[in-house]
Coordinates of C-alpha atoms in Angstrom, one line a residue:
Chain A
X1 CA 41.9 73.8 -48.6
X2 CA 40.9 72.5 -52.3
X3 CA 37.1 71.9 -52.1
X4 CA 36.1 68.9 -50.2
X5 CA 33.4 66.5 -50.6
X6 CA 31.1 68.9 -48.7
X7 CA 32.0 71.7 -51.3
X8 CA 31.3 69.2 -54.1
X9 CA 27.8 68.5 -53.1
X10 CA 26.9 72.6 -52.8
X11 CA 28.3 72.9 -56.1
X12 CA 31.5 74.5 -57.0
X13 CA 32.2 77.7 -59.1
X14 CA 35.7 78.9 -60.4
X15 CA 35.3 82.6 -61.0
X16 CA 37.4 84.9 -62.9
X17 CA 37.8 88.8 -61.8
X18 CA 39.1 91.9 -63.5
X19 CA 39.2 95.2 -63.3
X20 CA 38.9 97.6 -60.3
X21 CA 40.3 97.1 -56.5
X22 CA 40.6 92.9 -56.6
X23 CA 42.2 93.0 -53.5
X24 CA 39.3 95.0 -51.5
X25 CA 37.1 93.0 -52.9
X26 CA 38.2 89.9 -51.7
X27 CA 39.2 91.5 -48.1
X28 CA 35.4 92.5 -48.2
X29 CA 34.3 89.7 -49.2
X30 CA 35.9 87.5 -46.3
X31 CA 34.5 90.0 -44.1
X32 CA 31.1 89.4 -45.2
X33 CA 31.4 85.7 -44.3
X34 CA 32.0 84.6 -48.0
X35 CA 34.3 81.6 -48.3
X36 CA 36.8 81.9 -51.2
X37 CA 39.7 79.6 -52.2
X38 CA 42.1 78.9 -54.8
X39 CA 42.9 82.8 -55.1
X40 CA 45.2 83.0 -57.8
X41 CA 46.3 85.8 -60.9
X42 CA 46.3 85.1 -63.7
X43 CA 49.1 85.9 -66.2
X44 CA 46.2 88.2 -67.6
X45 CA 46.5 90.2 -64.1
X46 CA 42.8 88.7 -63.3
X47 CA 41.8 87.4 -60.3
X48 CA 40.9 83.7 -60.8
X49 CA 39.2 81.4 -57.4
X50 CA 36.9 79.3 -56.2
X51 CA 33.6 79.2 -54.5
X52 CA 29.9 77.8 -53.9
X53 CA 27.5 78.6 -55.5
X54 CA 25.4 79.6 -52.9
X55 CA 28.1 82.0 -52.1
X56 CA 28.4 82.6 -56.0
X57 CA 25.4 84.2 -55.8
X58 CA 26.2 86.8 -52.8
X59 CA 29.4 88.1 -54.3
X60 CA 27.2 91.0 -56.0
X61 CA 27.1 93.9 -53.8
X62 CA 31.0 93.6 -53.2
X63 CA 31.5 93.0 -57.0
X64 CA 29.1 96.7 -57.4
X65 CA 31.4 98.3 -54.5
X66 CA 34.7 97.5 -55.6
X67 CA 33.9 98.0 -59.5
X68 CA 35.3 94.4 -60.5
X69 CA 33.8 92.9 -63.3
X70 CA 33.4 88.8 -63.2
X71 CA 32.8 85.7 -65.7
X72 CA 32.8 81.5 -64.3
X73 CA 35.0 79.5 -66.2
X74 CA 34.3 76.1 -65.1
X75 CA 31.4 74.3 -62.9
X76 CA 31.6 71.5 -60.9
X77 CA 29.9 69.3 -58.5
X78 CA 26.6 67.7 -57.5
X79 CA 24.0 70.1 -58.7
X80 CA 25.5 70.7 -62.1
X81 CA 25.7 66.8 -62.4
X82 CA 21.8 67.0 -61.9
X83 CA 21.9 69.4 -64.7
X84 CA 23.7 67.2 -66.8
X85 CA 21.6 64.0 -66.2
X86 CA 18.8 66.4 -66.2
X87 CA 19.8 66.9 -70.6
X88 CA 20.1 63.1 -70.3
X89 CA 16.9 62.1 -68.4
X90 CA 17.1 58.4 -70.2
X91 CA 20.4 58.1 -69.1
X92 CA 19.9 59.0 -65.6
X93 CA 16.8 56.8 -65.6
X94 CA 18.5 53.8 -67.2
X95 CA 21.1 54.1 -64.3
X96 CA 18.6 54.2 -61.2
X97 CA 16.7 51.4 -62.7
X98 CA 20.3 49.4 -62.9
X99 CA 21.3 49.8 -59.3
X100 CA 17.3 49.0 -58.5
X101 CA 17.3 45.9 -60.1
X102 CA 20.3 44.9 -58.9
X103 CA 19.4 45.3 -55.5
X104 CA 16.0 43.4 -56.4
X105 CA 17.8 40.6 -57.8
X106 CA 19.8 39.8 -55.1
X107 CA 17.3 40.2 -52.4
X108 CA 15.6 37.4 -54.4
X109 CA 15.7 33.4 -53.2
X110 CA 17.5 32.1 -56.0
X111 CA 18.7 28.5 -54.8
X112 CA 17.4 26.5 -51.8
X113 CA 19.5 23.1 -51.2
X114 CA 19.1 20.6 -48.9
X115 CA 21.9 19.0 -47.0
X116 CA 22.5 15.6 -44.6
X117 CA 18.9 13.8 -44.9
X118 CA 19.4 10.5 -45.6
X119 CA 15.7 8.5 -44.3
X120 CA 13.4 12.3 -44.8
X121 CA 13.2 13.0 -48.4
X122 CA 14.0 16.3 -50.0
X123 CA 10.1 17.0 -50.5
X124 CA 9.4 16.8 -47.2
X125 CA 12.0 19.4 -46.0
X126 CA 11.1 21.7 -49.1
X127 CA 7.3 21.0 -48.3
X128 CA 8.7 22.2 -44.3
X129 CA 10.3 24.9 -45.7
X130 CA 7.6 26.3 -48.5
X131 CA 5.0 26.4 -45.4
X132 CA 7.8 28.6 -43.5
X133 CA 8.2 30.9 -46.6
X134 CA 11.3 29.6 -48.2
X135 CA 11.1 28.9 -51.7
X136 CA 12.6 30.1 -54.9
X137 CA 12.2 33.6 -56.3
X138 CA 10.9 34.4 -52.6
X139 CA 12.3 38.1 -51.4
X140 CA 14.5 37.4 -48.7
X141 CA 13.4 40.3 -46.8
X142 CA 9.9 38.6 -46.2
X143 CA 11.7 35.7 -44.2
X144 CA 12.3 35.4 -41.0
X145 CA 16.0 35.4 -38.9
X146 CA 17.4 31.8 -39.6
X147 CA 17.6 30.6 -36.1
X148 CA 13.5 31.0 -36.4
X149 CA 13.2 29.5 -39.6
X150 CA 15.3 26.5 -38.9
X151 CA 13.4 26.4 -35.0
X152 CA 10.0 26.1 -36.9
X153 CA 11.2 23.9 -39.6
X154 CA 12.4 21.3 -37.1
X155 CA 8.9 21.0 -35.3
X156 CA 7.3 20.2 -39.0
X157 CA 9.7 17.8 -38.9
X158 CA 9.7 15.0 -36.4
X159 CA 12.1 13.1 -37.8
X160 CA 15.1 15.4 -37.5
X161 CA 16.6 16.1 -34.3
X162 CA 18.3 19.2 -35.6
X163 CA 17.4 21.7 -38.8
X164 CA 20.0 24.6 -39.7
X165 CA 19.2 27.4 -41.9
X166 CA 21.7 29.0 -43.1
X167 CA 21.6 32.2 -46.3
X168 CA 24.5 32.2 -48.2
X169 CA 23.9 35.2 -50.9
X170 CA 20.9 34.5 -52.8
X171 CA 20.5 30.8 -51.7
X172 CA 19.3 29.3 -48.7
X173 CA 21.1 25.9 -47.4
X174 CA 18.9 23.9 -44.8
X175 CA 21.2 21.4 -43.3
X176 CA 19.3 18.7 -41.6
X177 CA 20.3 15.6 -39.0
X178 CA 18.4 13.2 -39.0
X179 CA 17.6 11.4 -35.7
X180 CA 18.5 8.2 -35.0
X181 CA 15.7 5.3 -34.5
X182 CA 16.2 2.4 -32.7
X183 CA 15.0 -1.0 -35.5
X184 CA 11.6 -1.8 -35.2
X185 CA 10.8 -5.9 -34.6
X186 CA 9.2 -7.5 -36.8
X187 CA 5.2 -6.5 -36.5
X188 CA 3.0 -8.6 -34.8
X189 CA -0.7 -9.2 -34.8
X190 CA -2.6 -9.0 -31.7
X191 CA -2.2 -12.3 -29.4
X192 CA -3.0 -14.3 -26.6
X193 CA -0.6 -16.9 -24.9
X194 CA -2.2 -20.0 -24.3
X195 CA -1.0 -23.4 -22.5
X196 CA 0.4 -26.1 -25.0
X197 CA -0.2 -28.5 -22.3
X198 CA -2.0 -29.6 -18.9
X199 CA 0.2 -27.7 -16.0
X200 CA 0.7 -26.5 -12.9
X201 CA 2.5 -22.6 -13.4
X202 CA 5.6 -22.1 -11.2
X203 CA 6.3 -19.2 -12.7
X204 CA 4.4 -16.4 -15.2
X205 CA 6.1 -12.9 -16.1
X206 CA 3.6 -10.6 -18.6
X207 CA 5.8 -8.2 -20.8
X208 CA 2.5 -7.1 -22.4
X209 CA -0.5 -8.3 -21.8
X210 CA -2.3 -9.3 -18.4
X211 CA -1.6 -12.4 -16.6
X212 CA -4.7 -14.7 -16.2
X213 CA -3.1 -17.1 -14.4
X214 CA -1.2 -17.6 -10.9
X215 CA 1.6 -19.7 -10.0
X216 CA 0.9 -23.2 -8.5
X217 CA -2.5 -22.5 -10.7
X218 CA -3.9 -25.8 -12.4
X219 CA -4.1 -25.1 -16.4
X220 CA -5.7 -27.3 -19.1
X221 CA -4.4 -27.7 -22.8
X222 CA -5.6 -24.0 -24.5
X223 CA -6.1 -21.7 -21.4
X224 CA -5.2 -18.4 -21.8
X225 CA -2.1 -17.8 -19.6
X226 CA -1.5 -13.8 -20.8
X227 CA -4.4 -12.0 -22.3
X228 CA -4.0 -9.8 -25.5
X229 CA -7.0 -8.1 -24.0
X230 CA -6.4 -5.2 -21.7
X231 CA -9.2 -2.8 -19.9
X232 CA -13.3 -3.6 -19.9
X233 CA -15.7 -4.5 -22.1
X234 CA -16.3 -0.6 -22.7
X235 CA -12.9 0.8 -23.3
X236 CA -10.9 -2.8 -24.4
X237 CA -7.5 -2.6 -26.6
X238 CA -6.1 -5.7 -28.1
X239 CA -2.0 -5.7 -27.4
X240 CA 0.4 -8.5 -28.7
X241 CA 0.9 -10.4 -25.6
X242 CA 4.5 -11.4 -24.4
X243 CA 6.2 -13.0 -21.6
X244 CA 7.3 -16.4 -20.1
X245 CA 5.2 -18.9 -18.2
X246 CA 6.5 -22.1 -16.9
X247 CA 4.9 -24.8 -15.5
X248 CA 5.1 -28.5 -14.4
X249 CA 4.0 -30.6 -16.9
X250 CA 3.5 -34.3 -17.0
X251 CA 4.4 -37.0 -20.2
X252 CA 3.9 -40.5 -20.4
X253 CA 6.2 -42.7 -22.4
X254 CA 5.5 -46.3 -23.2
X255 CA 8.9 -47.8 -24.0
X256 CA 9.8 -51.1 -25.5
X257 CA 13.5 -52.0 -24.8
X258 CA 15.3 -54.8 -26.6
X259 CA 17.4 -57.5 -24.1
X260 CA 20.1 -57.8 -26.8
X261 CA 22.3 -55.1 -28.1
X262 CA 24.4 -55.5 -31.5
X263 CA 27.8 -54.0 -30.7
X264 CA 30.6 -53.2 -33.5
X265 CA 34.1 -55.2 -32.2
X266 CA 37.4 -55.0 -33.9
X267 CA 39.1 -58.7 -35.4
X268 CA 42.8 -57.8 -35.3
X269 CA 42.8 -58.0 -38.9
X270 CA 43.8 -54.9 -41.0
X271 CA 45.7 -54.2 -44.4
X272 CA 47.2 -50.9 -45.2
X273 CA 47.1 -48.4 -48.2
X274 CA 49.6 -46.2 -49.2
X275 CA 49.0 -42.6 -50.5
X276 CA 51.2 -40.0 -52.2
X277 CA 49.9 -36.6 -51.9
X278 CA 50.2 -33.4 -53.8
X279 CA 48.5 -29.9 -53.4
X280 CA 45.3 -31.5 -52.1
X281 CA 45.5 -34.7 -54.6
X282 CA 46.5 -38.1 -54.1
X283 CA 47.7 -41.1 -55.9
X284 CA 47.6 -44.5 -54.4
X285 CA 51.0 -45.8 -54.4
X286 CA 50.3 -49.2 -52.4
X287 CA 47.8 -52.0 -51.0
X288 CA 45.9 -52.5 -54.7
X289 CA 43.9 -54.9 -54.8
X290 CA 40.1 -55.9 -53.6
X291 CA 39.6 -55.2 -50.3
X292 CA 39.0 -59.2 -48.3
X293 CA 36.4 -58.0 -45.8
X294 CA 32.8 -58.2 -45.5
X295 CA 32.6 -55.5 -42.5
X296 CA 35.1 -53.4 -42.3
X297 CA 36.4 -49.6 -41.1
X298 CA 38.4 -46.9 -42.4
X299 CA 41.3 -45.2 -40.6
X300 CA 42.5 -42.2 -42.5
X301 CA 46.2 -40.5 -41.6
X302 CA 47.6 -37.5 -43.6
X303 CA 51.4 -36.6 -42.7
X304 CA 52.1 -33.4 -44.5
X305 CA 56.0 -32.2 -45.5
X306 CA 57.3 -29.5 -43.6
X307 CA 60.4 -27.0 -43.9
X308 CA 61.6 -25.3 -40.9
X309 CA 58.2 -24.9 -39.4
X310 CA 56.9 -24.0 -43.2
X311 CA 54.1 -26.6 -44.3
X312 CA 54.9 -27.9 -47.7
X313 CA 51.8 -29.2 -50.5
X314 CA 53.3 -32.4 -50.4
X315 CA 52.6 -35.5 -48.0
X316 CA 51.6 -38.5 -48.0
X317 CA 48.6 -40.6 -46.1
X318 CA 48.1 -43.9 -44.5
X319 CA 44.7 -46.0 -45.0
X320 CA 44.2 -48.3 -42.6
X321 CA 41.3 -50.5 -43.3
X322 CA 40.1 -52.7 -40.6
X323 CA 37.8 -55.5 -40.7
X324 CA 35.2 -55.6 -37.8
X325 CA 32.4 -58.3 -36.7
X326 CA 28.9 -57.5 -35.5
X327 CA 28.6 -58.8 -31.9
X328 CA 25.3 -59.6 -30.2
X329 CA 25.3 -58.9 -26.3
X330 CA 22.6 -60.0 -24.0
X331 CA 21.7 -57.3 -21.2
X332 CA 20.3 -57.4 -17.6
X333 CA 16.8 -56.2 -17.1
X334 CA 18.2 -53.3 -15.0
X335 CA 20.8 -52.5 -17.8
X336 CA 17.6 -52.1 -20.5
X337 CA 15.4 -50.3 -18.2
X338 CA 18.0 -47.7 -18.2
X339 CA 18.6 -47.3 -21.5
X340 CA 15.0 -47.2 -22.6
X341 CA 14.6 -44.8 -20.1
X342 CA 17.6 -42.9 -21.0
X343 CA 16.3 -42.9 -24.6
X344 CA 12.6 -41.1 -23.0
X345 CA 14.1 -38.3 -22.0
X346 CA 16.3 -37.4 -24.9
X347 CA 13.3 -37.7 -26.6
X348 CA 11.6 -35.3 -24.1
X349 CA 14.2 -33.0 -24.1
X350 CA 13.9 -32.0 -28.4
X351 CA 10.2 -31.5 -28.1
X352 CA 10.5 -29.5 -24.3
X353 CA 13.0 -27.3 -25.1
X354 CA 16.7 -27.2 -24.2
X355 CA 15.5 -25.0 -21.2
X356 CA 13.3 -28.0 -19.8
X357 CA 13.9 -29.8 -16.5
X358 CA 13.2 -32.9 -15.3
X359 CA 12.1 -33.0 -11.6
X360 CA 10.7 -36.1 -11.0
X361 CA 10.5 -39.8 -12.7
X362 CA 8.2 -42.1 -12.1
X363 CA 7.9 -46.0 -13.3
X364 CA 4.3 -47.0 -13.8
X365 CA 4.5 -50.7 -15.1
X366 CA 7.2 -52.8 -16.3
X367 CA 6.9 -55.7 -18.0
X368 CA 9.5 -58.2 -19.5
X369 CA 8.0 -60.2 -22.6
X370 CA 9.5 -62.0 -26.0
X371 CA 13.0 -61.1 -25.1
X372 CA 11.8 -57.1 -24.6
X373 CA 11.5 -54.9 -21.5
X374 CA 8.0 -52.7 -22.1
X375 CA 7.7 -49.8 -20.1
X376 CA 5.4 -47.2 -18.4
X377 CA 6.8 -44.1 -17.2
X378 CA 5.6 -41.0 -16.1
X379 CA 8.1 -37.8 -16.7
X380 CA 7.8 -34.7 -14.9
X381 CA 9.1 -31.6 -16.2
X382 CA 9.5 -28.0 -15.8
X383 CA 8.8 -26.6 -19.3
X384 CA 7.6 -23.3 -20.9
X385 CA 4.1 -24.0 -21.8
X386 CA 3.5 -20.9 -23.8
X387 CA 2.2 -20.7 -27.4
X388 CA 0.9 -17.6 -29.3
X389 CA -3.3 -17.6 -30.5
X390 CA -4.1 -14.7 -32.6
X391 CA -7.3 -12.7 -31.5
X392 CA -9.8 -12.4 -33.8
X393 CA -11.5 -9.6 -33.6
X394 CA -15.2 -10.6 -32.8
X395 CA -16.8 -7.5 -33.1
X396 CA -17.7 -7.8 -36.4
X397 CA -16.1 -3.8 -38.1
Chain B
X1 CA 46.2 104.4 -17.7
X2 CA 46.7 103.3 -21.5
X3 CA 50.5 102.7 -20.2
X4 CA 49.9 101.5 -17.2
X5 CA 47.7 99.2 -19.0
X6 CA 50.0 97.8 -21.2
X7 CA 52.6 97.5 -18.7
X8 CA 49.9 95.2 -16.5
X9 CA 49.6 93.5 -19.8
X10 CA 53.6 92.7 -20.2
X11 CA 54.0 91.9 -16.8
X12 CA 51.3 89.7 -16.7
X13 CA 52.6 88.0 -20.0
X14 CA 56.3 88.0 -18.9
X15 CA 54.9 85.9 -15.4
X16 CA 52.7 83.5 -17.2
X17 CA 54.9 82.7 -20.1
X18 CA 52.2 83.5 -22.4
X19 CA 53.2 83.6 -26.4
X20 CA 53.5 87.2 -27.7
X21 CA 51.2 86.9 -30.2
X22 CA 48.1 86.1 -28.0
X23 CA 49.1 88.9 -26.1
X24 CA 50.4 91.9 -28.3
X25 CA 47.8 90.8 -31.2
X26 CA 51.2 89.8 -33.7
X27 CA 50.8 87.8 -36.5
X28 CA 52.3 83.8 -35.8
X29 CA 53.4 82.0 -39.6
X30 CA 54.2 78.5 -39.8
X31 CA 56.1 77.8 -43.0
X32 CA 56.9 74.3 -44.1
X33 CA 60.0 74.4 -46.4
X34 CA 59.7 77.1 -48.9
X35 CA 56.3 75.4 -50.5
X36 CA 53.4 76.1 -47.5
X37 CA 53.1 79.3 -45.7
X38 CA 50.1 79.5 -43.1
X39 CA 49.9 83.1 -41.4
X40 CA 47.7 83.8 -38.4
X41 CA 45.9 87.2 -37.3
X42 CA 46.1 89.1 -40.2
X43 CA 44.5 91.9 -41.2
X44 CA 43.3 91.9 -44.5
X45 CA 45.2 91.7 -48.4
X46 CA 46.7 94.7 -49.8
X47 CA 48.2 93.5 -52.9
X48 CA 48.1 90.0 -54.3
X49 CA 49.8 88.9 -57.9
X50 CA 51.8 85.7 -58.6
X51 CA 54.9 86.9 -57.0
X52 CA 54.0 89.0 -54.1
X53 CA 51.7 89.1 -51.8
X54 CA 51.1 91.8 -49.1
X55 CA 49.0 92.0 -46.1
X56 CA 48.1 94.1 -43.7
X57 CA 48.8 93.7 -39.7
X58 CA 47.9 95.4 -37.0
X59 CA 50.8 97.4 -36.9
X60 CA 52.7 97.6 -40.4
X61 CA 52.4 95.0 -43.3
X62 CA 53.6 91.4 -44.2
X63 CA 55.0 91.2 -48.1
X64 CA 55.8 87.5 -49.2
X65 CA 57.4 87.3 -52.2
X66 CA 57.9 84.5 -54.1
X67 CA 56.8 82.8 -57.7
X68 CA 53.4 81.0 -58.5
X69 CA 52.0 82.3 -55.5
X70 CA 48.2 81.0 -54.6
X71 CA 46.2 81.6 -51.3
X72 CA 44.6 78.2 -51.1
X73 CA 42.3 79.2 -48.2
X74 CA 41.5 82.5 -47.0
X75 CA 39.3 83.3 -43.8
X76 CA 39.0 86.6 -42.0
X77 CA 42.2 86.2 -39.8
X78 CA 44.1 83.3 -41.2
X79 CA 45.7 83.0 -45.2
X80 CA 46.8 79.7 -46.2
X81 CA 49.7 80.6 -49.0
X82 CA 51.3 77.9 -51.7
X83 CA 53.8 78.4 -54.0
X84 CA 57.5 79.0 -54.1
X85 CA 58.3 81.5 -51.7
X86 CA 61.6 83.1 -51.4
X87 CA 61.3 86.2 -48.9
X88 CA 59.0 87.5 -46.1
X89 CA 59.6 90.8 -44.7
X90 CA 57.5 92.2 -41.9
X91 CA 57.4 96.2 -41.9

């Protein structure tokens, strides 16, 4: 057994012997519980091995019985080092203070990054994280575990739906993900909905808002249909008010309706132009000339090339010009009531609402005067009667 | 009685199959090649130099000769022997 580790650390001696009974002493020795090893001679005839020095120390009374006479030739081992860097105390102080501040430096926060925020800005998380302890030149001892940290960082943080902490040698990575939001509208002020018009409701739905008003209910022009205001006078909150409210709604058209009609009719006659085309040009090719009608119409034709199913830029194109005459046509009474009537509710419909339906139509007075038909009717319709009146706040803040 | 003794003893021994060396108190060497010689139950060192080493049993002596002998490790009943060694005569 050369000396092990554990022989290192006690200290190891290499002792030379000579003279008297070397072979007693070392029997004697081993009796006494010594432990030697290495025993070799010397070419000298001298005993040379190896020991502790604790045991170093004991060999004396067996040295004195046998008559051997001893020198050490060579030290070695852990307290003889502390000798050495005992000579060099700089030395040994310059090391410690090495392997101190190398384990100070890295137990420091160097670094902290911030990772996957998109909408939070880094501030804020850093802000998060400062009031959690993270920051640089922090000693990483003093935090917490990570799953902590990034638990406490996410509930300073509403806006993320998940915070990571993560240490990665001297600097921290906080990854964040950001929760999604759905897109806020567009804001609105406080509101009431009010009638446009004089009606009877059929229907009312409040979104927001408290309905004022019940269905076959008679409203006038302006009354509040869904109130913005919600609760009593003592505890009140204003709300944007929203939903639909429809209600029967009467108009009165006075029409005047023409006997005669002017009507476009064709004469047979027509001359022709000729066109050559090319890559979205043309060139007229035939029919020069001034064209011999006072009233006339356009016909355009295009005929484009192809080439086994492949449309070529070329073509040509076909102008028909056709003269036409302005007709007068006499109509019946019934035939103008109609129409003028007809022409009412067209009318009705672009200031209604495509939504808008006509229940019930009702002829008040007709009268037939200087070739015209003049007309009273009375419309009813279904409508949405809803329009939006901002609350003002009346309290006076 | 001593040889009754002893004959108990060998009988025994014989009908068990113990090893003679637990029993009788011999020495037992395990030698690996001619470089490592390990002996067991000895009884102290008589003479040691580079090319012999002798040591006592309990009955008669061990001498190991050989060249650049060293006793890497010696307790009170076992010697751990390197070197070259080229005889070993028990006496």
């Amino acid at each position: 057994m050369k000396g092990t580790w554990m022989h290192w650390v006690k200290g190891i001696v290499t002792v030379r012997a000579r003279g008297g009974e070397l072979e007693s002493f070392v029997n004697q020795a081993l009796q006494g519980g010594l432990e030697l090893w290495s025993i070799r001679r010397t070419s000298e005839g001298q005993l040379e091995f190896e020991t502790t020095i604790g045991h170093f120390f004991r060999l004396r009374p067996y040295l004195k019985r046998t008559g051997c006479r001893i020198h050490v030739t060579d030290r070695n081992g852990l307290p003889f080092w502390g000798l050495k860097v005992r000579r060099r105390i700089f030395f040994g102080v310059g090391l410690l203070l090495f392997f101190v501040g190398l384990y100070l430096l890295s137990s420091l926060v160097w670094n902290v990054q911030v990772n996957g925020n998109i909408r939070i800005s880094d501030e804020q998380i850093l802000k998060a994280a400062e009031a959690e302890g993270i920051h640089q030149l922090q000693w990483s001892f003093k935090l917490d575990d990570p799953a902590v940290l990034s638990k406490r960082i996410a509930a300073r943080l509403p806006d993320a739906s998940w915070v990571g902490v993560e240490k990665k040698g001297t600097s921290i990575v906080i990854n964040i993900v950001e929760s999604t939001k759905p897109d806020q509208g567009p804001l609105l002020s406080p509101r009431h909905l009010i009638a446009t018009d004089d009606a009877v409701i059929t229907e009312i739905q409040a979104d927001t808002g408290r309905p004022v008003v019940k269905r076959n209910m008679r409203v006038k022009k302006g009354d509040i249909l869904i109130s913005g205001w919600l609760g009593d006078e003592t505890n009140m909150q204003t709300v944007v008010a929203k939903g639909k409210v429809r209600g029967i709604v009467w108009h009165e058209y006075d029409i005047v309706s023409p006997l005669t009609e002017k009507v476009k009719v064709y004469t047979g006659l027509s001359t022709t132009k000729w066109h050559v085309v090319a890559g979205g040009r043309a060139l007229q090719v035939s029919g020069f000339g001034k064209t011999p009608y006072s009233e006339y119409e356009v016909v355009q034709r295009e005929e484009q090339l192809t080439w086994h199913g492949i449309k070529l830029p070329f073509g040509r194109m076909k102008e028909s010009v056709l003269e036409v005459r302005l007709d007068e046509r006499t109509l019946t009474k019934e035939e103008a009531v109609t129409k003028g009537i007809q022409q009412a509710k067209a009318d009705l419909m672009t200031k209604a609402g495509s939504d808008a339906v006509i229940v019930a139509e009702k002829l008040l007075h007709e009268k037939t005067d200087n070739g015209k038909v003049y007309l009273k009717v009375l419309l009813e319709v279904e409508q949405s009667i809803v329009t939006e009146m901002p609350i003002v706040s009346t309290q006076g803040e | 009685m001593r040889r009754m003794n002893r004959r108990l003893q060998k009988w025994t021994a014989n009908l068990l199959e113990l090893p003679q060396d637990v029993v009788y108190d011999l020495p037992r060497l395990t030698m690996i090649g001619d470089r490592q010689l390990y002996i067991e139950n000895h009884r102290g060192v008589l003479h040691f130099s580079s090319d012999r080493l002798r040591l006592a049993l309990s009955k008669g002596e061990l001498e190991v000769t050989g060249e650049d002998l060293v006793i890497r490790t010696i307790w009170t009943e076992e010697v751990f022997i390197e070197g070259v060694i080229k005889h070993i005569e028990v006496r």
